[in-house]
Amino acid sequence: MLYRVMDKSQLPALVRGFMESYEVVAPVKRGERYVFDTVDSPDQIALDYPQTASSAKKYLFPPVEAMMRFDARANLVQDFVQEVKPRVIFGAHACDISGFNRLDLALAQGKYTDPYYAARRAATLVVGISCMPTDTCFCQLMGADEVQFGYDLFLYDIGDKYLVSMSSVEATNILEACCEIAEATDDDRRAFRLATRRHQAAFNPDIPHVEDVPMLMDVFHFDPFWDELGGRCLSCSACASVCPTCYCFDIRDVLQEDSDAGVRERTWDACTSPDFALVAGGHNFRPTGRDRVRHRMYHKLNGFMVNHDRMLCTGCGRCVAACKADIDPIQVLRFFDEKGARDDR
Ligand code: SF4
Ligand code: SF4
């Protein structure tokens, strides 16, 4: 990995450099909240955001996406050719880049590649930015507070400058063409170390560090805790919508009016939806809130780990804010903690 240093005053030039060839998506302030949105000026970007309400997942995996066109009468199927815009997601935190990397494992690096996701991912550059944790961040417990890959540039705030980690030729060329960059000095490296320590010390100590969470998910599978937690669930799917790593979808055929022709499209779905596990014949494999919430947490904290060696949660804390029923992975960690499973090292 190559590192250079740039003055913070150079940032607008870098954004404008990307804008010459890419659509730029970045965090912007909307009322009291922050969201990822398309920007047409560097002035619109709010890089000091605590967390966006939802993740930038929608730019790689849209909420509704056409998959193919069909004409049932003519027995025709036509692959839908996606128009994929070259895009930069600018100012993503490490946890969100880690979220992209986890989506890659499920959608782009498994046995079957999802061509829609893969095309968008390939056309997207990612510029990361360092951050300070909020009270609901627990990315350090999910191994997502730092990323070593999955981005093109990563900007570490070291005071008046950024230490820039350069990971792709494409983005490095733009950086070098638009900005004055320099080799990192010993002072820069010291500033980086201090900033990293400040970041690590800022996590909320009230969110317990529990060892062996995947194993505990098995041990406490039938605990009444899940009845209590699931009983509160409103089945609103807000948690899955804001989550950077939820990737379940449904597929539906949408017919044009008075026609047998239409579009097959996929839409986001969520395992907290009552119909999610309803199959032909009317049987529902997860009929209760307990079954659904437990399944969601189980996939996040155990099931994905078995296949991919990491959890399907980045600890971004968005579901903590989104869920009106106080159901989130922190509640699960607290439950295990109360059961005496805390790591007191
Ligand atoms: S489950 Fe919650 S904390 Fe974990 S990645 Fe999803 S939204 Fe973030
Ligand atoms: S866990 Fe919370 S956010 Fe998710 S579906 Fe249930 S009530 Fe909605």
Coordinates of C-alpha atoms and ligand atoms in Angstrom, one line a residue:
M1 CA 0.0 0.0 0.0
L2 CA 1.3 3.5 -0.9
Y3 CA 0.8 6.4 1.4
R4 CA 1.1 10.1 0.6
V5 CA 0.1 13.3 2.5
M6 CA -2.1 16.1 1.2
D7 CA -3.2 19.4 2.7
K8 CA -6.9 19.5 3.6
S9 CA -7.3 22.6 1.5
Q10 CA -6.8 20.3 -1.6
L11 CA -9.9 18.4 -1.0
P12 CA -12.2 20.4 -3.3
A13 CA -9.7 20.0 -6.1
L14 CA -9.8 16.2 -5.6
V15 CA -13.6 16.1 -5.7
R16 CA -13.7 18.3 -8.8
G17 CA -11.1 15.9 -10.4
F18 CA -13.4 13.0 -9.8
M19 CA -16.4 14.9 -11.1
E20 CA -14.7 15.2 -14.5
S21 CA -15.3 11.5 -15.2
Y22 CA -17.6 10.2 -12.5
E23 CA -20.8 10.9 -10.8
V24 CA -19.9 11.7 -7.2
V25 CA -22.0 10.4 -4.3
A26 CA -21.1 11.7 -0.9
P27 CA -22.5 12.4 2.6
V28 CA -24.7 15.5 2.7
K29 CA -26.7 17.1 5.5
R30 CA -30.5 16.8 5.2
G31 CA -32.2 18.5 8.2
E32 CA -30.8 16.9 11.3
R33 CA -29.6 13.8 9.4
Y34 CA -26.9 12.9 6.9
V35 CA -27.5 10.8 3.8
F36 CA -25.4 9.7 0.8
D37 CA -26.5 11.6 -2.2
T38 CA -25.3 12.8 -5.6
V39 CA -23.4 16.1 -5.4
D40 CA -22.4 18.6 -8.0
S41 CA -20.2 20.7 -5.9
P42 CA -17.6 19.9 -3.2
D43 CA -19.3 22.5 -1.0
Q44 CA -22.3 20.1 -0.6
I45 CA -20.2 17.4 1.0
A46 CA -20.3 17.0 4.8
L47 CA -17.3 14.9 5.6
D48 CA -17.5 15.4 9.4
Y49 CA -20.7 13.4 9.6
P50 CA -21.2 11.0 12.5
Q51 CA -23.2 8.4 10.6
T52 CA -25.6 8.5 7.7
A53 CA -29.2 7.3 8.3
S54 CA -28.8 4.6 5.7
S55 CA -25.8 3.2 4.0
A56 CA -24.5 3.7 0.4
K57 CA -25.5 0.1 -0.4
K58 CA -28.3 1.3 -2.7
Y59 CA -25.6 2.5 -5.2
L60 CA -24.4 -1.1 -5.6
F61 CA -27.7 -2.9 -4.9
P62 CA -30.7 -0.7 -5.7
P63 CA -34.0 -1.1 -3.8
V64 CA -35.7 -1.9 -7.1
E65 CA -33.8 -3.2 -10.1
A66 CA -34.9 -4.5 -13.5
M67 CA -33.5 -7.9 -14.4
M68 CA -35.0 -8.7 -17.8
R69 CA -37.9 -8.0 -20.1
F70 CA -40.3 -10.6 -21.3
D71 CA -43.2 -11.1 -23.6
A72 CA -45.2 -14.2 -22.6
R73 CA -47.3 -14.2 -25.7
A74 CA -44.4 -14.1 -28.1
N75 CA -42.3 -16.3 -25.7
L76 CA -39.5 -13.8 -25.7
V77 CA -37.0 -13.0 -23.0
Q78 CA -34.7 -10.1 -23.4
D79 CA -31.7 -9.6 -21.0
F80 CA -31.9 -6.1 -19.5
V81 CA -28.7 -4.2 -20.2
Q82 CA -28.1 -2.1 -17.2
E83 CA -26.8 1.4 -17.7
V84 CA -24.1 1.5 -15.1
K85 CA -22.8 5.0 -14.4
P86 CA -19.1 5.3 -13.5
R87 CA -19.4 6.6 -9.9
V88 CA -17.4 7.5 -6.9
I89 CA -18.7 6.9 -3.4
F90 CA -16.7 9.7 -1.7
G91 CA -16.3 9.8 2.1
A92 CA -17.3 6.3 3.2
H93 CA -16.3 5.3 6.7
A94 CA -14.3 2.2 7.2
C95 CA -17.3 0.2 8.5
D96 CA -19.2 0.9 5.3
I97 CA -16.3 -0.1 3.1
S98 CA -16.2 -3.2 5.2
G99 CA -19.9 -3.6 4.4
F100 CA -19.2 -3.5 0.7
N101 CA -16.5 -6.1 1.2
R102 CA -19.0 -8.4 3.0
L103 CA -21.5 -7.8 0.2
D104 CA -18.8 -8.8 -2.3
L105 CA -18.4 -12.1 -0.5
A106 CA -22.1 -12.9 -0.9
L107 CA -22.8 -11.4 -4.3
A108 CA -19.6 -11.2 -6.3
Q109 CA -17.1 -13.7 -5.0
G110 CA -19.2 -16.8 -4.3
K111 CA -20.0 -19.7 -6.6
Y112 CA -22.6 -17.7 -8.5
T113 CA -21.8 -14.1 -9.3
D114 CA -24.7 -11.6 -9.2
P115 CA -24.0 -9.8 -12.6
Y116 CA -26.1 -6.7 -11.6
Y117 CA -24.2 -6.1 -8.4
A118 CA -20.8 -7.0 -9.9
A119 CA -21.3 -4.5 -12.8
R120 CA -22.0 -1.7 -10.4
R121 CA -19.2 -2.6 -8.0
A122 CA -16.7 -2.7 -10.9
A123 CA -17.9 0.8 -12.1
T124 CA -17.6 2.3 -8.6
L125 CA -14.6 3.9 -7.0
V126 CA -14.6 4.2 -3.2
V127 CA -12.9 7.0 -1.3
G128 CA -12.9 6.4 2.4
I129 CA -12.5 8.8 5.3
S130 CA -11.5 8.2 8.9
C131 CA -14.2 9.0 11.5
M132 CA -14.8 9.1 15.3
P133 CA -17.3 6.6 16.8
T134 CA -20.7 7.6 18.1
D135 CA -22.3 6.1 21.2
T136 CA -24.0 3.4 19.0
C137 CA -20.9 2.4 17.0
F138 CA -19.4 -1.0 17.8
C139 CA -17.5 -1.6 14.5
Q140 CA -14.3 -2.5 16.5
L141 CA -16.2 -5.5 17.9
M142 CA -17.1 -6.7 14.4
G143 CA -13.6 -6.2 12.9
A144 CA -14.8 -3.3 10.8
D145 CA -13.2 -0.3 12.3
E146 CA -10.3 -0.5 9.8
V147 CA -10.2 -1.7 6.2
Q148 CA -7.2 -2.9 4.3
F149 CA -8.9 -3.3 0.9
G150 CA -12.2 -2.5 -0.9
Y151 CA -11.4 1.2 -1.5
D152 CA -9.4 3.2 -4.0
L153 CA -8.3 6.0 -1.7
F154 CA -8.6 6.3 2.0
L155 CA -8.1 9.7 3.7
Y156 CA -6.9 9.6 7.3
D157 CA -7.5 12.9 9.1
I158 CA -4.2 13.9 10.8
G159 CA -5.0 17.5 11.6
D160 CA -4.4 20.0 8.8
K161 CA -3.6 17.2 6.4
Y162 CA -4.8 13.8 5.2
L163 CA -2.6 10.8 5.2
V164 CA -3.8 9.2 2.0
S165 CA -3.7 5.4 1.4
M166 CA -3.7 4.8 -2.4
S167 CA -5.0 1.5 -3.5
S168 CA -5.9 1.8 -7.2
V169 CA -4.1 3.3 -10.2
E170 CA -7.3 5.0 -11.5
A171 CA -7.8 7.0 -8.3
T172 CA -4.1 7.6 -7.8
N173 CA -3.8 9.2 -11.2
I174 CA -6.7 11.6 -10.4
L175 CA -5.2 12.4 -7.0
E176 CA -1.7 13.1 -8.6
A177 CA -3.2 15.2 -11.4
C178 CA -5.4 17.4 -9.2
C179 CA -3.6 17.8 -5.9
E180 CA -0.1 18.5 -4.5
I181 CA 0.9 15.4 -2.5
A182 CA 4.0 14.7 -0.6
E183 CA 5.8 11.8 1.1
A184 CA 4.8 11.4 4.8
T185 CA 7.2 12.8 7.3
D186 CA 7.9 11.4 10.8
D187 CA 5.6 14.1 12.2
D188 CA 2.8 12.9 9.9
R189 CA 3.3 9.4 11.0
R190 CA 3.2 10.5 14.7
A191 CA 0.0 12.4 14.0
F192 CA -1.5 9.3 12.4
R193 CA -0.6 7.2 15.4
L194 CA -2.2 9.7 17.8
A195 CA -5.4 10.0 15.7
T196 CA -5.6 6.2 15.6
R197 CA -5.3 6.0 19.4
R198 CA -7.9 8.7 19.9
H199 CA -10.3 6.8 17.6
Q200 CA -9.8 3.5 19.5
A201 CA -10.3 5.2 22.9
A202 CA -13.6 6.8 21.8
F203 CA -15.7 3.7 21.6
N204 CA -18.6 3.4 24.0
P205 CA -17.4 1.1 26.8
D206 CA -21.0 0.3 27.7
I207 CA -21.3 -1.9 24.6
P208 CA -19.9 -5.2 25.9
H209 CA -17.1 -7.1 24.2
V210 CA -18.4 -10.6 24.3
E211 CA -16.2 -13.5 23.1
D212 CA -17.5 -16.4 21.0
V213 CA -20.7 -14.8 19.9
P214 CA -21.3 -17.3 17.1
M215 CA -21.1 -20.2 19.6
L216 CA -23.3 -18.4 22.1
M217 CA -26.0 -17.9 19.4
D218 CA -26.2 -21.7 19.3
V219 CA -26.0 -22.2 23.1
F220 CA -28.9 -19.8 23.8
H221 CA -30.9 -20.6 20.7
F222 CA -34.1 -21.6 22.7
D223 CA -33.7 -19.0 25.5
P224 CA -36.9 -17.0 26.3
F225 CA -34.9 -13.9 25.5
W226 CA -35.8 -14.4 21.8
D227 CA -39.5 -14.5 22.6
E228 CA -39.2 -11.2 24.4
L229 CA -37.1 -9.6 21.6
G230 CA -39.2 -11.0 18.8
G231 CA -42.5 -10.2 20.5
R232 CA -41.6 -6.5 20.2
C233 CA -40.8 -6.7 16.5
L234 CA -43.1 -4.6 14.3
S235 CA -42.1 -6.3 11.0
C236 CA -41.4 -2.9 9.6
S237 CA -38.0 -4.0 7.9
A238 CA -36.5 -0.6 8.8
C239 CA -33.5 -2.5 10.2
A240 CA -32.8 -4.3 6.9
S241 CA -33.3 -1.2 4.8
V242 CA -30.7 0.9 6.6
C243 CA -28.3 -2.0 7.1
P244 CA -25.2 -1.9 4.9
T245 CA -25.0 -5.7 4.7
C246 CA -28.6 -7.0 4.3
Y247 CA -28.9 -8.3 0.8
C248 CA -32.1 -10.4 0.7
F249 CA -34.4 -9.7 -2.2
D250 CA -37.7 -10.7 -3.7
I251 CA -38.4 -11.1 -7.5
R252 CA -41.7 -10.1 -9.1
D253 CA -43.0 -9.8 -12.7
V254 CA -44.6 -6.4 -13.5
L255 CA -46.9 -6.6 -16.5
Q256 CA -47.6 -3.7 -18.7
E257 CA -51.3 -2.7 -18.7
D258 CA -53.4 -4.9 -21.0
S259 CA -50.4 -6.9 -22.1
D260 CA -48.5 -10.2 -21.5
A261 CA -45.2 -8.3 -21.7
G262 CA -43.4 -6.8 -18.8
V263 CA -40.3 -6.5 -16.7
R264 CA -39.0 -8.9 -14.1
E265 CA -37.5 -6.9 -11.3
R266 CA -36.1 -7.6 -7.9
T267 CA -36.8 -5.6 -4.8
W268 CA -35.2 -5.5 -1.4
D269 CA -36.8 -7.9 1.0
A270 CA -36.1 -8.6 4.7
C271 CA -36.2 -11.8 6.8
T272 CA -38.2 -9.8 9.4
S273 CA -41.1 -9.7 7.0
P274 CA -43.9 -12.2 8.0
D275 CA -44.1 -13.5 4.5
F276 CA -40.4 -14.0 3.9
A277 CA -40.3 -17.7 4.7
L278 CA -43.9 -18.4 3.4
V279 CA -43.7 -21.1 0.7
A280 CA -46.1 -22.8 -1.7
G281 CA -48.8 -24.7 0.1
G282 CA -49.1 -22.0 2.8
H283 CA -46.4 -23.3 5.2
N284 CA -44.3 -20.6 6.9
F285 CA -41.0 -21.7 8.2
R286 CA -40.7 -18.6 10.4
P287 CA -44.2 -17.7 11.5
T288 CA -43.5 -15.7 14.6
G289 CA -41.6 -12.6 15.5
R290 CA -39.3 -14.7 17.7
D291 CA -38.4 -16.9 14.7
R292 CA -37.7 -14.0 12.4
V293 CA -35.7 -11.8 14.7
R294 CA -33.7 -14.7 15.9
H295 CA -33.0 -15.8 12.3
R296 CA -31.9 -12.3 11.4
M297 CA -29.5 -12.1 14.3
Y298 CA -28.4 -15.7 13.7
H299 CA -27.5 -15.0 10.1
K300 CA -25.6 -11.8 11.1
L301 CA -23.7 -13.2 14.1
N302 CA -23.3 -16.9 13.3
G303 CA -24.5 -18.2 9.8
F304 CA -22.5 -15.8 7.6
M305 CA -19.4 -16.4 9.8
V306 CA -19.5 -20.1 9.1
N307 CA -19.2 -19.6 5.4
H308 CA -17.2 -16.3 5.2
D309 CA -15.2 -16.1 8.4
R310 CA -16.6 -12.8 9.5
M311 CA -20.0 -11.6 10.8
L312 CA -22.6 -10.0 8.5
C313 CA -22.7 -7.0 10.8
T314 CA -20.3 -4.1 10.7
G315 CA -21.4 -2.5 14.0
C316 CA -22.4 0.7 12.2
G317 CA -25.3 1.2 14.7
R318 CA -27.8 2.3 12.1
C319 CA -30.4 -0.3 13.1
V320 CA -30.1 1.0 16.7
A321 CA -31.4 4.3 15.5
A322 CA -33.9 2.9 13.0
C323 CA -35.6 0.2 15.1
K324 CA -38.6 1.7 17.1
A325 CA -38.7 -1.5 19.2
D326 CA -35.1 -1.4 20.4
I327 CA -34.1 -4.6 18.7
D328 CA -30.5 -4.6 17.5
P329 CA -27.2 -6.6 17.9
I330 CA -26.2 -4.5 20.9
Q331 CA -29.2 -6.0 22.7
V332 CA -27.9 -9.4 21.9
L333 CA -24.4 -8.6 23.1
R334 CA -25.9 -7.3 26.3
F335 CA -28.0 -10.4 26.8
F336 CA -24.9 -12.6 26.4
D337 CA -23.0 -10.3 28.7
E338 CA -25.7 -10.6 31.4
K339 CA -25.4 -14.4 31.1
G340 CA -21.8 -14.0 32.2
A341 CA -20.1 -14.4 28.8
R342 CA -18.2 -11.1 29.0
D343 CA -14.6 -11.1 28.1
D344 CA -13.0 -9.2 31.0
R345 CA -9.5 -9.1 29.6
Ligands
SF4_1 S1 -27.1 -5.2 11.8 FE1 -27.3 -3.0 12.5 S2 -25.3 -2.5 13.3 FE2 -25.0 -4.4 12.1 S3 -24.4 -3.7 10.1 FE3 -26.7 -3.9 10.0 S4 -27.4 -1.9 10.6 FE4 -25.3 -1.9 11.1
SF4_2 S1 -36.3 -5.5 14.3 FE1 -37.1 -3.4 14.6 S2 -36.6 -2.4 12.6 FE2 -36.4 -4.6 12.3 S3 -38.5 -5.2 11.5 FE3 -38.5 -5.5 13.8 S4 -39.3 -3.6 14.6 FE4 -38.7 -3.1 12.4

